[in-house]
Backbone as JSON, one array per atom type, in Angstrom:
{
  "sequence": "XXXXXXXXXXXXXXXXXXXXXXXXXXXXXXXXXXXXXXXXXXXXXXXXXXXXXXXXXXXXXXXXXXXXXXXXXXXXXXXXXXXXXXXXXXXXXXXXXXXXXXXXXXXXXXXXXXXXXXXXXXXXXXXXXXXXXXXXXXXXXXXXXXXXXXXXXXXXXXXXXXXXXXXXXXXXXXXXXXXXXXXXXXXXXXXXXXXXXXXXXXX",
  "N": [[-36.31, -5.49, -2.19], [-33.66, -3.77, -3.93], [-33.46, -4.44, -6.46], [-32.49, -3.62, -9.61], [-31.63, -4.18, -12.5], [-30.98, -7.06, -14.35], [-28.86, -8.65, -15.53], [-28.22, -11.62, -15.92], [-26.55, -14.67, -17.15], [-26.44, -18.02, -18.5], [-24.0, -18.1, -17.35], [-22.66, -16.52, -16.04], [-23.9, -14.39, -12.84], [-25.33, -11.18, -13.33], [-25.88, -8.25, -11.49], [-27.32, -5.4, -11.36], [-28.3, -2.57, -9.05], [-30.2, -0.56, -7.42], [-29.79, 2.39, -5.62], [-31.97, 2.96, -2.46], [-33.21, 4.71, -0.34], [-34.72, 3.96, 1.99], [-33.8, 1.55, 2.36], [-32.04, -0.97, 4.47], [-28.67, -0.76, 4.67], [-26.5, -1.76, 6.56], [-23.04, -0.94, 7.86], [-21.73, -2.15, 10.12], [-22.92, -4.94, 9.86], [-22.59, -6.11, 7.15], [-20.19, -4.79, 5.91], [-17.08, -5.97, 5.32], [-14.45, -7.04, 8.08], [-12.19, -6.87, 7.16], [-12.1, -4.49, 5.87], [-13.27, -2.73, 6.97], [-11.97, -0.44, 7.8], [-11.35, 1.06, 5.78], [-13.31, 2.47, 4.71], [-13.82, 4.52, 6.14], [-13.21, 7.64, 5.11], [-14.91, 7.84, 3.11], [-17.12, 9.77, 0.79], [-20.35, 9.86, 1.38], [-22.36, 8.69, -0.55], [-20.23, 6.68, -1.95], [-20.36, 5.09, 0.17], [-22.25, 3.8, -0.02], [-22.13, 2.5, -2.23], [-20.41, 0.86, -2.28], [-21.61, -0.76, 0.42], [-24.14, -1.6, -1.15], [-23.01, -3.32, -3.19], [-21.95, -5.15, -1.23], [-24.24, -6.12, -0.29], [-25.18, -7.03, -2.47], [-24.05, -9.43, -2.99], [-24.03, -10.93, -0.7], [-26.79, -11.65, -1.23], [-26.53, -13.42, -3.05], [-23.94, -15.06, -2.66], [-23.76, -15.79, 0.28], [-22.0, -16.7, 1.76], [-19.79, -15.95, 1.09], [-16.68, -13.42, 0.96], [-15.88, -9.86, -0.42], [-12.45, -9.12, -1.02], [-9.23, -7.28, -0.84], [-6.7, -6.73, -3.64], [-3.21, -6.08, -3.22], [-2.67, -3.77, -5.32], [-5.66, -3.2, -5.46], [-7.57, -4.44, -6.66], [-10.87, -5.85, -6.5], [-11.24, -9.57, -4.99], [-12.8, -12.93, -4.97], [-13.42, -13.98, -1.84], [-14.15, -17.08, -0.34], [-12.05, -18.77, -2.92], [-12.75, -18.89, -5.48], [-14.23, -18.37, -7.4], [-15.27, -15.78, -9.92], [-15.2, -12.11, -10.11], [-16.73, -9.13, -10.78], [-16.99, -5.26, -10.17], [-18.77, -2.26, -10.09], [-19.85, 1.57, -10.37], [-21.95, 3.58, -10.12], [-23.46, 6.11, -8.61], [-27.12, 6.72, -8.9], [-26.92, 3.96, -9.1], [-25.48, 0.46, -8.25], [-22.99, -2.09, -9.48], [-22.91, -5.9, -9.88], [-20.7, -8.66, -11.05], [-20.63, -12.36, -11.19], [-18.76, -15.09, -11.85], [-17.57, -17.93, -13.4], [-15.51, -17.39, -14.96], [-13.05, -15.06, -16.21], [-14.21, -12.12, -15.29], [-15.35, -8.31, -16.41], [-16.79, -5.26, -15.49], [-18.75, -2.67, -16.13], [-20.07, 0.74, -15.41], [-21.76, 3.77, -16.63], [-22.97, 6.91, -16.69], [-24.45, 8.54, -18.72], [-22.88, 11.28, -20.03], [-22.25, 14.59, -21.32], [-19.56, 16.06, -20.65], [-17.92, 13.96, -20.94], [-17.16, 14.35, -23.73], [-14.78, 16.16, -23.49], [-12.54, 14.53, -23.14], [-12.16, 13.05, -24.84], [-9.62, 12.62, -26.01], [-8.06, 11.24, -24.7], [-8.51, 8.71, -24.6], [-9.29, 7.62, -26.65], [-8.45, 6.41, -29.63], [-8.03, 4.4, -32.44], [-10.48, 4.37, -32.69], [-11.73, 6.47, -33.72], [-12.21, 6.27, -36.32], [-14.95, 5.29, -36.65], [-16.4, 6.52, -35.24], [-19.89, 8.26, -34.95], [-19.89, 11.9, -35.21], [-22.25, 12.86, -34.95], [-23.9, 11.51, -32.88], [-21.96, 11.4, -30.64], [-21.6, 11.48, -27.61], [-22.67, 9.03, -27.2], [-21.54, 7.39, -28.08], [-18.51, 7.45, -27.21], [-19.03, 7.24, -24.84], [-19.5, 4.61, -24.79], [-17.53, 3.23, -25.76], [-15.83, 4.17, -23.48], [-16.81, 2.83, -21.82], [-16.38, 0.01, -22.27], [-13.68, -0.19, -22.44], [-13.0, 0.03, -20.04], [-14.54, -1.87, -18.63], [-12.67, -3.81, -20.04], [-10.01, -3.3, -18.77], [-10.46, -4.02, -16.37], [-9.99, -6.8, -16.92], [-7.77, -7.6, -17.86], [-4.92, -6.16, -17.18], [-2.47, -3.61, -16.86], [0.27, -2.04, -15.47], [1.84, -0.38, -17.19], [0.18, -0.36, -19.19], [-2.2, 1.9, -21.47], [-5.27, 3.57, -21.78], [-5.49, 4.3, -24.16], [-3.76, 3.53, -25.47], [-3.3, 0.98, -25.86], [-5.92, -0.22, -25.61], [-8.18, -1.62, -27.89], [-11.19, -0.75, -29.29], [-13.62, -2.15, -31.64], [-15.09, -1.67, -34.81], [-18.44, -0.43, -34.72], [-22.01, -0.26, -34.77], [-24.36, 1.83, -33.33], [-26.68, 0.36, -30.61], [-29.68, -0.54, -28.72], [-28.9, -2.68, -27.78], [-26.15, -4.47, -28.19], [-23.3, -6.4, -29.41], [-19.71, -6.2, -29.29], [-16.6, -6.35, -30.6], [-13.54, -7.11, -29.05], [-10.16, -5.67, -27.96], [-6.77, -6.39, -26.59], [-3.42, -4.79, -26.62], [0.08, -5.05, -27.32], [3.1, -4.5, -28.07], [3.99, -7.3, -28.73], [2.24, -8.61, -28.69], [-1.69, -9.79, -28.76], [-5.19, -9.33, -27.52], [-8.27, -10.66, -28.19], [-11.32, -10.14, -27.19], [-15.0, -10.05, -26.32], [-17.49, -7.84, -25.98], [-20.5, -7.25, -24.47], [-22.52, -4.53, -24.77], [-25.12, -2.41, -23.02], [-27.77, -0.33, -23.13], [-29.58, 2.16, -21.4], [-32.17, 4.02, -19.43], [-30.5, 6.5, -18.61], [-27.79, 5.64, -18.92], [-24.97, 3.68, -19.55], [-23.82, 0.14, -20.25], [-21.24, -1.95, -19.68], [-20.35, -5.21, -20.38], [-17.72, -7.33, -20.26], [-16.3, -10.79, -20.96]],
  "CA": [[-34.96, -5.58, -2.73], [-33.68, -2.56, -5.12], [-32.82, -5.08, -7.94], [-32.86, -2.63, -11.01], [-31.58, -4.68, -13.51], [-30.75, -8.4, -13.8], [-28.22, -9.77, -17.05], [-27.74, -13.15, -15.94], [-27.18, -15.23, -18.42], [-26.08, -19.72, -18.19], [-22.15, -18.32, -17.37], [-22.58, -15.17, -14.84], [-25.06, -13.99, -12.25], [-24.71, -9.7, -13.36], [-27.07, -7.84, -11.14], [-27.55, -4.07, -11.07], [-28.8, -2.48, -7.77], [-30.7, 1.13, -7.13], [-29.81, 3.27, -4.1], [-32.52, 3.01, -1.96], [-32.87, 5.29, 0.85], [-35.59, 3.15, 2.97], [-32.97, 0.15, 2.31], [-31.02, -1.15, 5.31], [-26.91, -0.7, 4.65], [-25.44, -1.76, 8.09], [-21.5, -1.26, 7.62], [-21.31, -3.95, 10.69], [-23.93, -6.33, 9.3], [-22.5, -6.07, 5.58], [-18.83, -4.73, 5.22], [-15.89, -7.37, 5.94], [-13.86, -6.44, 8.94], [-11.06, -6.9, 7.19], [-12.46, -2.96, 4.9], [-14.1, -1.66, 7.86], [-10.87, 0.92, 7.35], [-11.26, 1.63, 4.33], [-14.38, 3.25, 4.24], [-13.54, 6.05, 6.97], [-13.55, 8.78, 4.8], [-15.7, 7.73, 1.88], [-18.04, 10.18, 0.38], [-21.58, 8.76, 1.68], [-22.64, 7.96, -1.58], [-19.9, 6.32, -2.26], [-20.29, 4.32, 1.42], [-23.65, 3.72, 0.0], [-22.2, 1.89, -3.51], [-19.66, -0.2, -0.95], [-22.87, -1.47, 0.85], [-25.1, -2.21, -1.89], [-22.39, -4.23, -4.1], [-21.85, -6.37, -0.31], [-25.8, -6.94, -0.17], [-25.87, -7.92, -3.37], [-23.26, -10.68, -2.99], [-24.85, -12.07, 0.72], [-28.07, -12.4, -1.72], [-25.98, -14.77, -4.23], [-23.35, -16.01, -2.29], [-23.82, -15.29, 1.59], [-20.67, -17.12, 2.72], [-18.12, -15.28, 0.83], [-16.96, -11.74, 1.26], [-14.75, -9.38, -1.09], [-11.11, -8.84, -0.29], [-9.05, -6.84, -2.39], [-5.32, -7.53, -3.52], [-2.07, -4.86, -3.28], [-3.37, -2.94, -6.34], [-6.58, -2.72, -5.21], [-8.37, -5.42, -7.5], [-11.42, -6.63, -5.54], [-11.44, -10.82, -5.17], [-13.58, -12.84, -3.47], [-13.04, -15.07, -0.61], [-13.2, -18.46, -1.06], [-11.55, -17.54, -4.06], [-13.66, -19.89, -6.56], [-15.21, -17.78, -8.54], [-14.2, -14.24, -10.22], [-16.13, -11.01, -9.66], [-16.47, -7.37, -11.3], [-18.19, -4.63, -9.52], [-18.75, -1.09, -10.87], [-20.29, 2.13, -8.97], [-22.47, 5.04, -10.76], [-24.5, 6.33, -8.12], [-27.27, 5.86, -7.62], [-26.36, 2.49, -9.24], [-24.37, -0.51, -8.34], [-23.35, -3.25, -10.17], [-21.91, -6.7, -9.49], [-20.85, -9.66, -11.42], [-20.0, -13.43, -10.29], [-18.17, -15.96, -13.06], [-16.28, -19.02, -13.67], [-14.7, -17.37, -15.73], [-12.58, -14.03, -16.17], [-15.29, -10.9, -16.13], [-15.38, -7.07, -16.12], [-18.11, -4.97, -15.86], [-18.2, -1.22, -16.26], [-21.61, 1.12, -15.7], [-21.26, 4.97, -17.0], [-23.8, 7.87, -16.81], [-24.22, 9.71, -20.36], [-22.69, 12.94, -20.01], [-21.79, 15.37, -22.27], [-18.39, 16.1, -20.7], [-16.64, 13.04, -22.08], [-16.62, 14.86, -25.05], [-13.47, 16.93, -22.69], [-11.16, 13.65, -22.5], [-12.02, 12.18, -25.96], [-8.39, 12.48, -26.86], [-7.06, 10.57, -23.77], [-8.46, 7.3, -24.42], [-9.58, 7.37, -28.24], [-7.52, 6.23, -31.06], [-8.77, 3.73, -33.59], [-12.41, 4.06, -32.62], [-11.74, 7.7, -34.65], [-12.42, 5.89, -37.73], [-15.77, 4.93, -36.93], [-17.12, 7.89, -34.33], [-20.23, 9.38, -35.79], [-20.18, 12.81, -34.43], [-23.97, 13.18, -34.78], [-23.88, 10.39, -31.37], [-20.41, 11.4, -30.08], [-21.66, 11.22, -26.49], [-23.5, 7.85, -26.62], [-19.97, 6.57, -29.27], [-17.61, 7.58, -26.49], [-19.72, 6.62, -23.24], [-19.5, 2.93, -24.89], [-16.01, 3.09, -26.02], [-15.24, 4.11, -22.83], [-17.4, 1.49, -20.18], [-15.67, -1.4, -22.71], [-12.22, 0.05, -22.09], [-12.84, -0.14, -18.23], [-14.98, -3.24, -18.03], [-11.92, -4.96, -20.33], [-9.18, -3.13, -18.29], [-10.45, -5.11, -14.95], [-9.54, -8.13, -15.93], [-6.27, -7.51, -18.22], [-4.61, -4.9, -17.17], [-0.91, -3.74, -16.7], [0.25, -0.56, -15.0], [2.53, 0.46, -18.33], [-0.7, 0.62, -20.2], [-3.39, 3.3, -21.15], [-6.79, 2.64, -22.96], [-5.92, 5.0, -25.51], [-2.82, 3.0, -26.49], [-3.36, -0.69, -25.84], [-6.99, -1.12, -25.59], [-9.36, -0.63, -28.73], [-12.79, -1.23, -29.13], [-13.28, -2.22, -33.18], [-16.09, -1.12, -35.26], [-19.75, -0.71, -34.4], [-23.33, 0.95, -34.54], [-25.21, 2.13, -31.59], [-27.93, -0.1, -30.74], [-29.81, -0.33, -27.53], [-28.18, -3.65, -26.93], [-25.24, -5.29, -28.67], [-22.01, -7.29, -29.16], [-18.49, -5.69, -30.16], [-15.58, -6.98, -30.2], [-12.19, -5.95, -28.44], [-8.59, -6.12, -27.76], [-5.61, -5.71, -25.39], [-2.13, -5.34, -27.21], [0.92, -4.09, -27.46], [4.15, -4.55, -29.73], [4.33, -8.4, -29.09], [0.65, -9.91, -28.29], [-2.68, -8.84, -28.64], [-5.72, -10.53, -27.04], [-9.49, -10.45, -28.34], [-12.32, -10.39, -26.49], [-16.46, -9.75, -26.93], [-18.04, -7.08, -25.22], [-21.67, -6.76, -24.42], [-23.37, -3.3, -24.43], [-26.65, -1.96, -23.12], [-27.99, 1.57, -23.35], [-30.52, 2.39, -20.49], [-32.5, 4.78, -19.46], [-29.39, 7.12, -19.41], [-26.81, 5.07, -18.5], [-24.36, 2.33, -20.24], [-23.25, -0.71, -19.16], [-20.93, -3.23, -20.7], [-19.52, -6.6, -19.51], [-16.6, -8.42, -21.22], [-15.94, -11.85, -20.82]],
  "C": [[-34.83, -4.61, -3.91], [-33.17, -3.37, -6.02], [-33.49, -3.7, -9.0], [-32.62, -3.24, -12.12], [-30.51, -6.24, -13.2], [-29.96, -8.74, -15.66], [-27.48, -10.5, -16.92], [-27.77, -13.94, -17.14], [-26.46, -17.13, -17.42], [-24.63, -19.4, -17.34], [-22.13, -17.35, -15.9], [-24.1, -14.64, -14.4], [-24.37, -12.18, -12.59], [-25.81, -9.02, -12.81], [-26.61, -6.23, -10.82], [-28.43, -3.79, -10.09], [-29.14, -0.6, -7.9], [-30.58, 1.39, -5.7], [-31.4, 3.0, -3.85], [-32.64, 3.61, -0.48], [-33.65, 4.66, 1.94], [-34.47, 1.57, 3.51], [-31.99, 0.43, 3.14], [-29.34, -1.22, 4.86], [-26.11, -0.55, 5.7], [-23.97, -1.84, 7.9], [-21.34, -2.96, 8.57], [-22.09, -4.79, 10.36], [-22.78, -6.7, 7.54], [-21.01, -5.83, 5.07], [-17.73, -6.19, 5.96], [-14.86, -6.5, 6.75], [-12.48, -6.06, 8.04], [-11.14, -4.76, 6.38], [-13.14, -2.61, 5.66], [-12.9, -0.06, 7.91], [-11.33, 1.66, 6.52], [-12.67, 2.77, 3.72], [-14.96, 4.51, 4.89], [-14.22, 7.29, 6.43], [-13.87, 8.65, 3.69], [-16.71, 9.18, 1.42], [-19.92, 9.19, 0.81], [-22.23, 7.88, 0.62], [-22.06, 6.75, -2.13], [-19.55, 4.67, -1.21], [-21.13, 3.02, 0.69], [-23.55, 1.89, -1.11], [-21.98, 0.59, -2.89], [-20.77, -1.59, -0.76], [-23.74, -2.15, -0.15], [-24.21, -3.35, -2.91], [-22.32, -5.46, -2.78], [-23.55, -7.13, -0.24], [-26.02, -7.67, -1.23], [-25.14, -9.33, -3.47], [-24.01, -11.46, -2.1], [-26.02, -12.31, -0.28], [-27.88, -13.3, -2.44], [-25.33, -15.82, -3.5], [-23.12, -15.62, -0.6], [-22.61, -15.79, 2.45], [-19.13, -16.87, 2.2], [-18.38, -13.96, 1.11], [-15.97, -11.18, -0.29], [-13.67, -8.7, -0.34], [-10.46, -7.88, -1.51], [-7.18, -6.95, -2.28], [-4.69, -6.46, -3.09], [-2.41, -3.98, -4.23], [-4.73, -2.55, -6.67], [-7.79, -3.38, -6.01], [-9.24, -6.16, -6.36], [-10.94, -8.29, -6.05], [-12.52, -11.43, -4.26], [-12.94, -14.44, -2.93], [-13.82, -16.05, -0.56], [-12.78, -17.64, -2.44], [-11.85, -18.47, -5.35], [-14.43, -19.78, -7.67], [-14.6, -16.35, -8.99], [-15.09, -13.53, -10.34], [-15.37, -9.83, -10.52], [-17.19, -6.69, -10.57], [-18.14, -3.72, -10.22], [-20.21, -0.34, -10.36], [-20.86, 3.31, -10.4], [-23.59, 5.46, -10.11], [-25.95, 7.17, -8.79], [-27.33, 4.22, -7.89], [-24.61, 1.74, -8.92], [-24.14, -1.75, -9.15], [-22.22, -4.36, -9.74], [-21.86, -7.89, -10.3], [-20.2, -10.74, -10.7], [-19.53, -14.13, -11.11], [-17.67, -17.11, -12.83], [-15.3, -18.38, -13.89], [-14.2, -15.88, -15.77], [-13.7, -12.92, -16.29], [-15.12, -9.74, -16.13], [-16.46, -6.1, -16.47], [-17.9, -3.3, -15.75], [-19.9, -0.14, -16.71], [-21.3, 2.69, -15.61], [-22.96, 5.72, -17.16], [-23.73, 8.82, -18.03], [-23.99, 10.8, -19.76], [-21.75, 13.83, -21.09], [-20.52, 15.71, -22.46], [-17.34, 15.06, -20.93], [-16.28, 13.53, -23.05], [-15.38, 15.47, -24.81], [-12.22, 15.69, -23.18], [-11.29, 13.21, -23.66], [-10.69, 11.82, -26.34], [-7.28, 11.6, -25.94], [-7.24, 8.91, -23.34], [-9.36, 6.69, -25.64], [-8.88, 7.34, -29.22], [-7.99, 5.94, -31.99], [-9.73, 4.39, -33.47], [-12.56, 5.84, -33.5], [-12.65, 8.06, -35.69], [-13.72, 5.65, -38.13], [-16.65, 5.96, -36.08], [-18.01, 8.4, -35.15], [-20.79, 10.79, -34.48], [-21.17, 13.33, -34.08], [-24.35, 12.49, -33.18], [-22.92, 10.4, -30.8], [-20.46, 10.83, -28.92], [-21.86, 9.38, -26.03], [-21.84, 6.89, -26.9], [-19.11, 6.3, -27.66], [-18.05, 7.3, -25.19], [-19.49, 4.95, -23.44], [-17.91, 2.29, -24.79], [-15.23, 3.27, -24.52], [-15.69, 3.18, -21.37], [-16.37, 0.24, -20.93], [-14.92, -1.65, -22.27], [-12.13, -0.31, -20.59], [-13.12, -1.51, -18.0], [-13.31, -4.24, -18.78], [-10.32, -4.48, -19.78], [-9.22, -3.91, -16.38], [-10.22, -6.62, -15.29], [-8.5, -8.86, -17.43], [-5.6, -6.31, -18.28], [-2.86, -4.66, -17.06], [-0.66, -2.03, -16.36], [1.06, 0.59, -15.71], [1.26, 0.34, -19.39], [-1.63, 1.34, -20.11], [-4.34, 2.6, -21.96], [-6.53, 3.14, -23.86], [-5.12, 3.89, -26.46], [-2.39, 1.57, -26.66], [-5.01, -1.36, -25.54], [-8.11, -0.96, -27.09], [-10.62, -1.71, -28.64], [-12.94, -1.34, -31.0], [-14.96, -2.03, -33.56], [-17.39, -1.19, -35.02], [-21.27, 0.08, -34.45], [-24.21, 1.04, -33.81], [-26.74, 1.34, -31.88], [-28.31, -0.24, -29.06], [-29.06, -1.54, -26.77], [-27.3, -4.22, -28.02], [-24.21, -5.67, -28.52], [-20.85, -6.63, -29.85], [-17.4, -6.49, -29.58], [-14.3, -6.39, -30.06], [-10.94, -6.08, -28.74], [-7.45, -5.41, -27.27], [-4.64, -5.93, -26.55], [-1.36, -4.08, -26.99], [1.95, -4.75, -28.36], [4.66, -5.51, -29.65], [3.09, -9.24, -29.18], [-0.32, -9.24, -28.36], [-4.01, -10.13, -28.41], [-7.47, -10.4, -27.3], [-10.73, -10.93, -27.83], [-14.08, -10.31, -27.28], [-16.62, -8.98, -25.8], [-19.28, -6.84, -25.6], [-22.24, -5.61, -23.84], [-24.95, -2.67, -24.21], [-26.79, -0.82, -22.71], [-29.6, 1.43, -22.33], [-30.73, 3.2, -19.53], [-31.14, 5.89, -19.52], [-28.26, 6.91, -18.97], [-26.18, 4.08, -19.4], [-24.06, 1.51, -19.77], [-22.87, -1.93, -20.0], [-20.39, -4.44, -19.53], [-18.9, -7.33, -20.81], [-16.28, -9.35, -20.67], [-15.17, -12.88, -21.88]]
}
């Protein structure tokens, strides 16, 4: 089994998965008829992510599948529990909850430094440019993992999501928030830095 990384904790099973090229990924064993479409003209890799987020569910919960709504939000079937997935080949990642989750797994790369200005506001204040890459790889898995599971199609991350002050550690806790110019909603986000990848989950 390519388990790569495991951050279960009492509330959520969160399991990270490594491509494996020896590892079986039968579309008809593994995808749900109802997304046997959908994966036509995938990129293989991206066939690959598909497959490994369905294996890793049949290993938790083997009698549900994922469905996904009109906007393209996976769910899963029974619909009893709430799920995040998130794709950075050659990792997959999947979470399972009670409770609302979002999970979000990013490859350090240098060219974030390109978009900084299209989904960085506050977090300005605290950016040290000596770590720009690692700053803005975090700032931006938070923004994703806490845009799956409040989102709205009139907002952007730059201008309704921030991420509030923090200092790079290989693992820690920041705290968030959705708003706009009547409500604003605060979360916790957990970050881990590995080998050269990020990976947060907000709940």
């Amino acid at each position: 089994m390519p388990l790569y990384k495991d951050f279960s904790d009492d509330v959520a099973t969160i399991l990270i998965w490594e491509f494996d090229k020896d590892e079986e990924l039968d579309p008809e064993l593994l995808l749900e008829p109802e997304n046997q479409n959908k994966i036509l003209n995938y990129h293989p890799n991206k066939i690959a992510e598909v497959l490994m987020v369905r294996k890793m569910l049949k290993s938790v919960l083997p009698n549900h599948k994922i469905l996904y709504k009109e906007d393209g939000e996976p769910y899963l079937f029974p619909n009893d529990l709430q799920i995040s997935v998130s794709h950075s080949f050659p990792l997959a990642g999947l979470a399972i909850s009670k409770n609302k989750i979002g999970i979000d797994i990013e490859k350090r790369k240098e060219k974030i430094k390109n978009i900084r200005h299209k989904f960085v506001l506050h977090e300005n204040n605290f950016i040290d440019d000596a770590e720009e890459v690692d700053f803005l790889t975090a700032i931006w898995c938070v923004k994703e993992a806490l845009y799956k599971i409040h989102h709205s199609k009139h907002w952007s991350l730059k201008k309704h999501y921030d991420v509030l002050p923090f200092n790079l550690r290989d693992e820690l806790s920041v705290k968030c928030r959705v708003y706009d110019d009547e409500n604003e909603d605060f979360f916790k986000a957990k970050i881990n830095f590995f080998d050269n990848y990020c990976f947060a989950v907000v709940d």
